[in-house]
Amino acid sequence: MWTLEVGMVQSVRLNDQEQEALRKKAVELNKILIQKGQQPIRDSELVHILIEQGIEFIEVGSSGNVIIPK
């Protein structure tokens, strides 16, 4: 289990699968960033990007589940 500190008092716990998916995506993105001469990002930075840029796309699907449509 990995705990992500959010602000001073909040945290989000990621299970092993979520942590691994986040790590793999960060590695994938960092390879591209490095090829472009950019600084790599940390896993925690990726989480902030997901929240800041993805939050507006979250919706309730037709079956009642919460989704981010592709």
Short mmCIF file of C-alpha atoms in Angstrom, two decimals:
data_model
loop_
_atom_site.label_atom_id
_atom_site.label_comp_id
_atom_site.label_asym_id
_atom_site.label_seq_id
_atom_site.Cartn_x
_atom_site.Cartn_y
_atom_site.Cartn_z
CA MET A 1 0.00 0.00 0.00
CA TRP A 2 1.29 3.44 -0.91
CA THR A 3 0.01 6.60 0.76
CA LEU A 4 -0.07 9.84 -1.19
CA GLU A 5 -0.02 12.94 0.98
CA VAL A 6 -2.53 15.50 -0.24
CA GLY A 7 -2.02 18.88 1.37
CA MET A 8 -1.13 18.96 5.04
CA VAL A 9 -3.87 16.77 6.52
CA GLN A 10 -5.24 14.48 3.83
CA SER A 11 -3.87 11.39 2.17
CA VAL A 12 -5.02 8.88 -0.42
CA ARG A 13 -4.06 5.23 -0.14
CA LEU A 14 -3.32 3.41 -3.36
CA ASN A 15 -3.52 -0.35 -3.58
CA ASP A 16 -0.71 -2.32 -5.21
CA GLN A 17 -2.39 -2.38 -8.64
CA GLU A 18 -3.03 1.38 -8.60
CA GLN A 19 0.53 2.08 -7.49
CA GLU A 20 1.95 -0.13 -10.25
CA ALA A 21 -0.29 1.44 -12.92
CA LEU A 22 0.78 4.90 -11.79
CA ARG A 23 4.45 3.91 -11.82
CA LYS A 24 4.20 2.37 -15.31
CA LYS A 25 2.47 5.46 -16.70
CA ALA A 26 5.06 7.75 -15.12
CA VAL A 27 7.87 5.67 -16.68
CA GLU A 28 6.14 5.81 -20.08
CA LEU A 29 5.64 9.57 -19.89
CA ASN A 30 9.13 10.21 -18.53
CA LYS A 31 10.75 8.42 -21.47
CA ILE A 32 8.95 10.81 -23.81
CA LEU A 33 9.71 13.86 -21.67
CA ILE A 34 13.41 12.99 -21.53
CA GLN A 35 13.51 12.48 -25.31
CA LYS A 36 12.06 15.99 -25.66
CA GLY A 37 14.66 17.42 -23.29
CA GLN A 38 12.13 17.98 -20.51
CA GLN A 39 12.39 17.15 -16.82
CA PRO A 40 10.80 13.85 -15.74
CA ILE A 41 7.84 13.94 -13.34
CA ARG A 42 7.38 12.12 -10.05
CA ASP A 43 4.46 9.77 -9.43
CA SER A 44 2.94 12.31 -7.04
CA GLU A 45 3.11 15.02 -9.71
CA LEU A 46 1.27 12.70 -12.10
CA VAL A 47 -1.51 12.23 -9.54
CA HIS A 48 -1.90 16.01 -9.24
CA ILE A 49 -2.07 16.32 -13.04
CA LEU A 50 -4.71 13.58 -13.19
CA ILE A 51 -6.82 15.36 -10.61
CA GLU A 52 -6.38 18.88 -11.98
CA GLN A 53 -6.95 17.99 -15.63
CA GLY A 54 -9.19 14.93 -15.35
CA ILE A 55 -11.68 15.87 -12.66
CA GLU A 56 -13.97 17.71 -15.07
CA PHE A 57 -14.36 14.58 -17.23
CA ILE A 58 -15.61 12.26 -14.46
CA GLU A 59 -19.30 11.39 -14.85
CA VAL A 60 -21.89 8.80 -13.92
CA GLY A 61 -22.38 6.23 -16.67
CA SER A 62 -25.70 4.83 -17.85
CA SER A 63 -25.40 1.87 -15.46
CA GLY A 64 -24.74 4.16 -12.48
CA ASN A 65 -21.01 3.58 -12.24
CA VAL A 66 -18.55 6.50 -12.06
CA ILE A 67 -16.41 6.68 -15.20
CA ILE A 68 -14.00 8.81 -17.14
CA PRO A 69 -15.10 8.37 -20.77
CA LYS A 70 -12.41 7.94 -23.41
#
